[in-house]
PDB file of N, CA and C in Angstrom:
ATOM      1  N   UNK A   1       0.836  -1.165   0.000  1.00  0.00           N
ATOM      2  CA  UNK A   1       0.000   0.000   0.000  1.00  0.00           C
ATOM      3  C   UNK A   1       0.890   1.240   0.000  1.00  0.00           C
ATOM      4  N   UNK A   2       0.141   2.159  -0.927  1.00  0.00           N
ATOM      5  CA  UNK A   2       1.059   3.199  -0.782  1.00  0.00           C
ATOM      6  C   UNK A   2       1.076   3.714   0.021  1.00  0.00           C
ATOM      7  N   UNK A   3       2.379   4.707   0.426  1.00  0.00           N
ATOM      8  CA  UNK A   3       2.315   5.771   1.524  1.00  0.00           C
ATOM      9  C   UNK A   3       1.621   6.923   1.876  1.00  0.00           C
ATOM     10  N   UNK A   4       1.019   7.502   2.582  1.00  0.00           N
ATOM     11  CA  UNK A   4       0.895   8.769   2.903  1.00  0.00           C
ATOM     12  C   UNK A   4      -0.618   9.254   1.757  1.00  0.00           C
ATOM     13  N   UNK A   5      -1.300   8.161   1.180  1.00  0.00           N
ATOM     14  CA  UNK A   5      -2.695   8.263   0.441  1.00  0.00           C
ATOM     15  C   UNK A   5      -3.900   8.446   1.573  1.00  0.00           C
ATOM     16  N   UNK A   6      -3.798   7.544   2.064  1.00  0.00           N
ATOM     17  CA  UNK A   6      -4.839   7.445   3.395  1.00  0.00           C
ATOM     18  C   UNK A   6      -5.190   7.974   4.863  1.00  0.00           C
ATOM     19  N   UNK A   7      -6.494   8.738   5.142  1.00  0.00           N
ATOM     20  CA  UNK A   7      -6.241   9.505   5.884  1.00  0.00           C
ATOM     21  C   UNK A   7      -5.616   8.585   7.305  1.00  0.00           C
ATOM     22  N   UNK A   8      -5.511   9.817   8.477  1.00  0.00           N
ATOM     23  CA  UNK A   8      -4.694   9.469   9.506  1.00  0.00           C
ATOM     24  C   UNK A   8      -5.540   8.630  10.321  1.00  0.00           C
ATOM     25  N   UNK A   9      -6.595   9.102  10.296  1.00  0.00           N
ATOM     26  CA  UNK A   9      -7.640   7.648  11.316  1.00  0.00           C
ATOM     27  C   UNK A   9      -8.521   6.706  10.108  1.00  0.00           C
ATOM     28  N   UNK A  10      -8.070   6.038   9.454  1.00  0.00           N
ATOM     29  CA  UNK A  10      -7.861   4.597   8.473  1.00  0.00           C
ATOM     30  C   UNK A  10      -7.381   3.718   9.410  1.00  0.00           C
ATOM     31  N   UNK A  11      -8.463   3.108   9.748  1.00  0.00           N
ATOM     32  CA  UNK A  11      -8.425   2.102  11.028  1.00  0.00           C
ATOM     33  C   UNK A  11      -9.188   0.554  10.444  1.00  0.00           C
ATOM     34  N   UNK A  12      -9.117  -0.543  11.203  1.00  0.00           N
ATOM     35  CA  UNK A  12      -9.969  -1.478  10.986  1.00  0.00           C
ATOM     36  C   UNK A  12     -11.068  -1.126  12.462  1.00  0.00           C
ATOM     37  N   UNK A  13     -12.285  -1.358  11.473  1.00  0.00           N
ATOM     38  CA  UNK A  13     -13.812  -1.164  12.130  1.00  0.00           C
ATOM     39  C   UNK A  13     -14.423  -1.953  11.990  1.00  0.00           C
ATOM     40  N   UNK A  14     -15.467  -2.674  13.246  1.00  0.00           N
ATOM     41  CA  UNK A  14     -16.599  -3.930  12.677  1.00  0.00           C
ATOM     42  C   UNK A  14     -17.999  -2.806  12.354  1.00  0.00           C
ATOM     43  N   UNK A  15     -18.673  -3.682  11.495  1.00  0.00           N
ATOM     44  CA  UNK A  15     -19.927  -3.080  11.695  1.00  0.00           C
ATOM     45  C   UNK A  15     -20.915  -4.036  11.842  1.00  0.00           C
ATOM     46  N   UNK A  16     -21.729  -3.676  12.423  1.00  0.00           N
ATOM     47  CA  UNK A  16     -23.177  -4.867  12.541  1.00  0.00           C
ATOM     48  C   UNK A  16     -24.282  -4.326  12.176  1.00  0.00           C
ATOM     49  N   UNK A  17     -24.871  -5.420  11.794  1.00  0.00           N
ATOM     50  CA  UNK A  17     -26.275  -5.284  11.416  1.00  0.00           C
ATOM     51  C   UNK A  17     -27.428  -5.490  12.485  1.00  0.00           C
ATOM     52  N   UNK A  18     -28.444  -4.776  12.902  1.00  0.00           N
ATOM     53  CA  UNK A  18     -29.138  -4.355  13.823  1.00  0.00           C
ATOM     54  C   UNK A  18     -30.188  -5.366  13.707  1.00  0.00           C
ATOM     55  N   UNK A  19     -30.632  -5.690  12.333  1.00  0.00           N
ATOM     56  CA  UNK A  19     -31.725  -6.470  11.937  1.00  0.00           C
ATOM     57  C   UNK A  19     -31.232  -7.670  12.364  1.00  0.00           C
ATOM     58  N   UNK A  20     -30.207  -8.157  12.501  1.00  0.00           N
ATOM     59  CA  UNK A  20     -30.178 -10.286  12.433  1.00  0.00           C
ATOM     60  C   UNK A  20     -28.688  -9.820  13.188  1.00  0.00           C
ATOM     61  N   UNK A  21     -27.807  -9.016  13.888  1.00  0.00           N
ATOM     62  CA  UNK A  21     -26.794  -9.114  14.332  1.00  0.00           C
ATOM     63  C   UNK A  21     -25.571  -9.589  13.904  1.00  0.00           C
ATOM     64  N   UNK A  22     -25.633  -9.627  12.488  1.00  0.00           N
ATOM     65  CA  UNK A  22     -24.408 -10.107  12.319  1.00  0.00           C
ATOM     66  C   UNK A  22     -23.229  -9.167  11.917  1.00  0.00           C
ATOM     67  N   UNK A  23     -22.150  -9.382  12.522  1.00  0.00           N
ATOM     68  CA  UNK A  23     -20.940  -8.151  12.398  1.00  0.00           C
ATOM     69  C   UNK A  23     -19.507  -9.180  10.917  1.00  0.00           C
ATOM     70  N   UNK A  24     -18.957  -7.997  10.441  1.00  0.00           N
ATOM     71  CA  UNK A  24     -17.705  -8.122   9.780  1.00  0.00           C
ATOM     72  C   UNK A  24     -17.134  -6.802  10.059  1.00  0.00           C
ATOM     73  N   UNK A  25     -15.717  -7.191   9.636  1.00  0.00           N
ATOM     74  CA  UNK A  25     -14.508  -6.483  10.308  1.00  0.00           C
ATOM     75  C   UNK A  25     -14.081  -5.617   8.878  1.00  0.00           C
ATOM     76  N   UNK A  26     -13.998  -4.361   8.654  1.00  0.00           N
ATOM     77  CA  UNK A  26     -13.303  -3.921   7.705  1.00  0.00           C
ATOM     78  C   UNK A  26     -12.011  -3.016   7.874  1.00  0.00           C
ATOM     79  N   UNK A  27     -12.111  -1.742   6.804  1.00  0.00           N
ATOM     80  CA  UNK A  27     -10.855  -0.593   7.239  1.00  0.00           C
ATOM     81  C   UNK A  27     -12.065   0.429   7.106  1.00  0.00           C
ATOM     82  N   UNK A  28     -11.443   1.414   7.918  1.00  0.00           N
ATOM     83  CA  UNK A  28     -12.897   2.490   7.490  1.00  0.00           C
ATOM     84  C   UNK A  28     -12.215   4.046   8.378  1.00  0.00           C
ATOM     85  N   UNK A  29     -12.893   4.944   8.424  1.00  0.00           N
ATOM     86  CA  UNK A  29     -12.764   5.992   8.454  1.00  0.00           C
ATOM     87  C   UNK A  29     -13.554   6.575   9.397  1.00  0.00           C
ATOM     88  N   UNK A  30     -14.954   6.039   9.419  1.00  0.00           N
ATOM     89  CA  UNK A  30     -16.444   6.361   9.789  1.00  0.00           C
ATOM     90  C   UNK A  30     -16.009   6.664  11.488  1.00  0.00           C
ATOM     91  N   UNK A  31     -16.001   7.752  11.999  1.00  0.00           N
ATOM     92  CA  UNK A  31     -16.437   8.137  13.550  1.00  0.00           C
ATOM     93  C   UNK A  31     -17.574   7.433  14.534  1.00  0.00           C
ATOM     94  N   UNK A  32     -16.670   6.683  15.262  1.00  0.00           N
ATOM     95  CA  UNK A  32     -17.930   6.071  16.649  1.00  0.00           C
ATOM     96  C   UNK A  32     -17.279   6.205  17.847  1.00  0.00           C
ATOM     97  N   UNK A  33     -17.682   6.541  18.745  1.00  0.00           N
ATOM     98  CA  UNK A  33     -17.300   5.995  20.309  1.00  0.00           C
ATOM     99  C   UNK A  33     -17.454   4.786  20.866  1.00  0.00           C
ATOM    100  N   UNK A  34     -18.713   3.885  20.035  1.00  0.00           N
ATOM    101  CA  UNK A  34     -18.524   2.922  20.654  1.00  0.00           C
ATOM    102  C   UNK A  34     -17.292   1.556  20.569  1.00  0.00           C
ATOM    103  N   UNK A  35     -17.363   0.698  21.107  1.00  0.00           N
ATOM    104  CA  UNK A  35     -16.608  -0.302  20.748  1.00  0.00           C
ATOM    105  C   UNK A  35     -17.088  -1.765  20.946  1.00  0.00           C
ATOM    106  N   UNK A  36     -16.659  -2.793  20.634  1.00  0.00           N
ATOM    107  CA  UNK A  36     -17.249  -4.184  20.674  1.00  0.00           C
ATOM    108  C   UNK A  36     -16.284  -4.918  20.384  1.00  0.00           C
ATOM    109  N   UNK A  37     -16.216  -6.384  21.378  1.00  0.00           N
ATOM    110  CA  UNK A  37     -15.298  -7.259  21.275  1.00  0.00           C
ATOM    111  C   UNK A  37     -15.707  -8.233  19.761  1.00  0.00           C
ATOM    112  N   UNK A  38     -14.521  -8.513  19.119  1.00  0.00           N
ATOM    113  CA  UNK A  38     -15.104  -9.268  17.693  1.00  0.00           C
ATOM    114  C   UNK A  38     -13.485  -9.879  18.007  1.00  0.00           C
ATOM    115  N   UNK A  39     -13.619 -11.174  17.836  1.00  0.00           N
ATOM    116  CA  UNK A  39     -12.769 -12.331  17.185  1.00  0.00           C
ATOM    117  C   UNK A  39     -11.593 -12.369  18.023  1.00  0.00           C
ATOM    118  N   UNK A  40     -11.600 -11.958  19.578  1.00  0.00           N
ATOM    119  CA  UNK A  40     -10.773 -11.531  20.415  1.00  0.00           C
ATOM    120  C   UNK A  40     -10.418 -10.757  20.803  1.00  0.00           C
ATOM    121  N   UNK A  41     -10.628  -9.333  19.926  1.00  0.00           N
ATOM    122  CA  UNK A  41      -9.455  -8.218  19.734  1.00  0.00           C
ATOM    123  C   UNK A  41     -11.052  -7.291  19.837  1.00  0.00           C
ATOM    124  N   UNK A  42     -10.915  -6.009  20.694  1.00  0.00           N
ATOM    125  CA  UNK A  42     -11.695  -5.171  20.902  1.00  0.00           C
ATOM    126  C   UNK A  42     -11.595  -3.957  19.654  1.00  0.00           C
ATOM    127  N   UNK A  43     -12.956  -4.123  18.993  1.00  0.00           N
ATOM    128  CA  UNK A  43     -12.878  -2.610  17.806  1.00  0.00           C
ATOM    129  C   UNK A  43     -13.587  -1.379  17.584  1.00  0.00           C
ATOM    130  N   UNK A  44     -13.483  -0.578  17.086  1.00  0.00           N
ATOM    131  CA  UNK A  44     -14.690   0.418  17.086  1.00  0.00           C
ATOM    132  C   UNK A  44     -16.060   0.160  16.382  1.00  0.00           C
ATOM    133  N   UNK A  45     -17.221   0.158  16.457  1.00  0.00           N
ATOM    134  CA  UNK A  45     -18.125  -0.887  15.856  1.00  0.00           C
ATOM    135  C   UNK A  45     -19.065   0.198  15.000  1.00  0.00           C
ATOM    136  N   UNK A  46     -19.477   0.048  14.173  1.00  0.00           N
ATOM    137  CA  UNK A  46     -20.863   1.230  13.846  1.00  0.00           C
ATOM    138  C   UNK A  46     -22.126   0.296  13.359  1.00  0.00           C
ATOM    139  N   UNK A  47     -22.965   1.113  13.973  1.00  0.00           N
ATOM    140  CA  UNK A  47     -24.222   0.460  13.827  1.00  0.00           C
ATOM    141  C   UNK A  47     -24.756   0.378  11.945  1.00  0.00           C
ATOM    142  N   UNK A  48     -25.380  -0.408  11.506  1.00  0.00           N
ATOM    143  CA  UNK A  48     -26.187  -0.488   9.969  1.00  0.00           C
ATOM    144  C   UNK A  48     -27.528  -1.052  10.471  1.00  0.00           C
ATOM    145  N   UNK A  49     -28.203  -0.527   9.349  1.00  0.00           N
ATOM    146  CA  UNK A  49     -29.543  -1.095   9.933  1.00  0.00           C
ATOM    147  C   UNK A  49     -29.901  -2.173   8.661  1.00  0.00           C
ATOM    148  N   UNK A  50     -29.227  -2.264   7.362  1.00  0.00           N
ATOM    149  CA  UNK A  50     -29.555  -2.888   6.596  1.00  0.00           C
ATOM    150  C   UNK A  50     -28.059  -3.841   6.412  1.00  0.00           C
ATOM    151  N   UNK A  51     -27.736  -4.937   6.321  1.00  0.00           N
ATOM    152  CA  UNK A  51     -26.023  -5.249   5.254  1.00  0.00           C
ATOM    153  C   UNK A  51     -26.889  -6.778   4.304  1.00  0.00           C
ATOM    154  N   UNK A  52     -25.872  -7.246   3.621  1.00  0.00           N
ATOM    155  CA  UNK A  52     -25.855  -7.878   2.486  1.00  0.00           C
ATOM    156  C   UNK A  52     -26.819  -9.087   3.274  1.00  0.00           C
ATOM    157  N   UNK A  53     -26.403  -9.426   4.570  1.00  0.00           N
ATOM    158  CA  UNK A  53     -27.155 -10.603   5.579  1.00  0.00           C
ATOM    159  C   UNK A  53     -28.708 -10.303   5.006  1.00  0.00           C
ATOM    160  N   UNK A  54     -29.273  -9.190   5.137  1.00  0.00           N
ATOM    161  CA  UNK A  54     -30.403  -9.136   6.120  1.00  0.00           C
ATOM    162  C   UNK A  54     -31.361  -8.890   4.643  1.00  0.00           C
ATOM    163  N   UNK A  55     -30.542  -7.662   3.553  1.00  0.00           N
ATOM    164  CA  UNK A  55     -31.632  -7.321   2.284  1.00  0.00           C
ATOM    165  C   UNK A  55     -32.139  -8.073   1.687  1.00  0.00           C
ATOM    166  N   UNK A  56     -33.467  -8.203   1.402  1.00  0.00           N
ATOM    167  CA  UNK A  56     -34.247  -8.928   0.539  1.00  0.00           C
ATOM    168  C   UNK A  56     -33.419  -9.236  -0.445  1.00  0.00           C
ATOM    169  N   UNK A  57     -32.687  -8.789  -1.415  1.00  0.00           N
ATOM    170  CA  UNK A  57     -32.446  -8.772  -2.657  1.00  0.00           C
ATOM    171  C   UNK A  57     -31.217  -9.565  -2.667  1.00  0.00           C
ATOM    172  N   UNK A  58     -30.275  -9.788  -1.305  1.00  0.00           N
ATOM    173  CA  UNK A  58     -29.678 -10.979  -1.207  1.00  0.00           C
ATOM    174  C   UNK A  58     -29.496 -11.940  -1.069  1.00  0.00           C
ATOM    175  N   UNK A  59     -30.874 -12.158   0.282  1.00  0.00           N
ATOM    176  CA  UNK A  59     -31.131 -13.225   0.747  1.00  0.00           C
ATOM    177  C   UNK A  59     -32.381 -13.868   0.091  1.00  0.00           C
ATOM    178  N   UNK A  60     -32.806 -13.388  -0.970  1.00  0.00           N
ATOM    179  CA  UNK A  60     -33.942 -13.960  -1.855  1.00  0.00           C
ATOM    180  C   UNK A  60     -35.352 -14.079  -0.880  1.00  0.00           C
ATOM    181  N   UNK A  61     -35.494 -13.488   0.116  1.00  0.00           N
ATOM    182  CA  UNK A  61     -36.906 -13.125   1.165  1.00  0.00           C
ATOM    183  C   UNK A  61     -37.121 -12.141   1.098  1.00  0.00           C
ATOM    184  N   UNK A  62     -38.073 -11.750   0.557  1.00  0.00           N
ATOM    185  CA  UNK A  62     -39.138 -10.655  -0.021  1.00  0.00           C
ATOM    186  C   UNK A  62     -40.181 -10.756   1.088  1.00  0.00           C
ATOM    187  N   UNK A  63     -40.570  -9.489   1.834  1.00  0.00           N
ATOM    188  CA  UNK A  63     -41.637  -9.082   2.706  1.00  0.00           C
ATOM    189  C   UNK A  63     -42.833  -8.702   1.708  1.00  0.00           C
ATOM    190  N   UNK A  64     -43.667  -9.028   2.105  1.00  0.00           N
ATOM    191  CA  UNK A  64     -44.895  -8.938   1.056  1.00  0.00           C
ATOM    192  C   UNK A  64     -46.012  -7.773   2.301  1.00  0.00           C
ATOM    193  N   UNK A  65     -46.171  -6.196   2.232  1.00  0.00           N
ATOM    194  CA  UNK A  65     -46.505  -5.156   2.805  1.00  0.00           C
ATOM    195  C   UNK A  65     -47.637  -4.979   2.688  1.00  0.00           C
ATOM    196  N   UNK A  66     -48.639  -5.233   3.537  1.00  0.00           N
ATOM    197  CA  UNK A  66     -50.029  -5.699   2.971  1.00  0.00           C
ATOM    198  C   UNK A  66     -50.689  -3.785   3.274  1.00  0.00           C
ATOM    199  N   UNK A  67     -50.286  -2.881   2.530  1.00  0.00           N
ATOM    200  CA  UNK A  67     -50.878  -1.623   2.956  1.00  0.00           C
ATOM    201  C   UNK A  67     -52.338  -1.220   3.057  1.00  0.00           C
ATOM    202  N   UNK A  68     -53.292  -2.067   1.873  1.00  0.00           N
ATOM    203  CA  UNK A  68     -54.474  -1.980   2.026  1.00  0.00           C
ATOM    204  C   UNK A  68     -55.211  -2.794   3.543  1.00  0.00           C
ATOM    205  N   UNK A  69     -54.818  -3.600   3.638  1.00  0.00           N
ATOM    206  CA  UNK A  69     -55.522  -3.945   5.479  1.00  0.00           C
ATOM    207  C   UNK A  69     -54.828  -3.169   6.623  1.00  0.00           C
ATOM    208  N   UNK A  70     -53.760  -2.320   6.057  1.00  0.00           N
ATOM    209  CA  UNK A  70     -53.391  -0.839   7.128  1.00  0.00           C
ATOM    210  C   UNK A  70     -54.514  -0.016   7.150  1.00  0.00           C
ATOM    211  N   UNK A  71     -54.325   0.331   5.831  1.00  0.00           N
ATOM    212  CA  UNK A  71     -55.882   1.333   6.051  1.00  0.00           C
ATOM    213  C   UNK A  71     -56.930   1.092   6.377  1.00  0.00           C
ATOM    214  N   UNK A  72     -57.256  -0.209   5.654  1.00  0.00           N
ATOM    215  CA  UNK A  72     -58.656  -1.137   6.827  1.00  0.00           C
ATOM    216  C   UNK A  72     -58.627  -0.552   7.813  1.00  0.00           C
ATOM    217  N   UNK A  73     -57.764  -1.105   8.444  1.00  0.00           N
ATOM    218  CA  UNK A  73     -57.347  -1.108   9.870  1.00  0.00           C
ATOM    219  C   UNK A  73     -57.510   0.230  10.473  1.00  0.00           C
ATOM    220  N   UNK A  74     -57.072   1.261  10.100  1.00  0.00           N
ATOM    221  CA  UNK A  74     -56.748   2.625  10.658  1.00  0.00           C
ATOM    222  C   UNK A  74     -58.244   3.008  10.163  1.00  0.00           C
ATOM    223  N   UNK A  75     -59.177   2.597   9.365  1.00  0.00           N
ATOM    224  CA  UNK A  75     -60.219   3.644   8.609  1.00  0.00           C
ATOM    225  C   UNK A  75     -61.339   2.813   9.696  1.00  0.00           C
ATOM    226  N   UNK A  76     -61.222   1.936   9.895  1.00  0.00           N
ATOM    227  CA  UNK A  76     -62.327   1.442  11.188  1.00  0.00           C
ATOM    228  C   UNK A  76     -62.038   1.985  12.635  1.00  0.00           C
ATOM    229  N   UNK A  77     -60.881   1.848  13.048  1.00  0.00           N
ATOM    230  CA  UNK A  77     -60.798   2.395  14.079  1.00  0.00           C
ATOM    231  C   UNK A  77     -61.179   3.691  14.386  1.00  0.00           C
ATOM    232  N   UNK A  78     -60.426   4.751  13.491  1.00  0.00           N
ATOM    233  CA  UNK A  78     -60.322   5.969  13.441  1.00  0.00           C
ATOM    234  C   UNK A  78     -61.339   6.603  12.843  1.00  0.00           C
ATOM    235  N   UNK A  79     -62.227   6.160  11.921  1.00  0.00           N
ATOM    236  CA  UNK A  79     -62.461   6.791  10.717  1.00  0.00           C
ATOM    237  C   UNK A  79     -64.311   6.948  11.012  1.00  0.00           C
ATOM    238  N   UNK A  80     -64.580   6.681  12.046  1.00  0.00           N
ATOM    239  CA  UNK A  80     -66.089   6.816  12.370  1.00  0.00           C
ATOM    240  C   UNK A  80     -65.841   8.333  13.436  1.00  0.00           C
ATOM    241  N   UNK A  81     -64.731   8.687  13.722  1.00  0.00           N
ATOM    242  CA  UNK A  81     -64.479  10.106  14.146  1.00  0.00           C
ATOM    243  C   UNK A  81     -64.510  11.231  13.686  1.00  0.00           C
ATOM    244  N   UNK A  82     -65.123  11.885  13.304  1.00  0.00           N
ATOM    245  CA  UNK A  82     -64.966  13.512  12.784  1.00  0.00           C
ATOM    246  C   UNK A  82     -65.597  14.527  13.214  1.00  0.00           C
ATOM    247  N   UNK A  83     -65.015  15.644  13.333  1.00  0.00           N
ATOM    248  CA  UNK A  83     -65.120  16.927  13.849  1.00  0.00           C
ATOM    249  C   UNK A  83     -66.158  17.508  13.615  1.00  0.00           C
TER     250      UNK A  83
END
């Protein structure tokens, strides 16, 4: 690697995924305070709420969002109310 390309805090960082918990270890840049033990060795961790684990489009599981029985839902409850 070359010299003197990369900034000065170019560190290895885990990140995890919030949805299913699963962490990998990279190099990164990204600012956290926190930290988390991974693979022995204590690192700086940053939270994701989505990674390659968890997206539909990797893991071939598609959520099917049923929005019309939301509104059902909200137009019965709510919807015999008006001002």
């Amino acid at each position: 690697m070359k010299k003197g390309i990369h900034p000065e805090n170019y560190r290895p960082v885990v990140f995890k995924d919030m949805s299913n918990g699963d962490m990998f270890l990279t190099r990164s840049t990204c600012k956290t305070t926190e930290t988390v033990e991974f693979e022995g060795e204590t690192y700086p961790v940053v939270k994701v709420e989505i990674s390659n684990t968890s997206h539909p489009f990797y893991t071939g599981k598609s959520k099917l969002v049923d929005s019309a029985g939301r509104v059902d839902k909200f137009m019965n409850r709510y919807g015999k109310v008006r001002k």
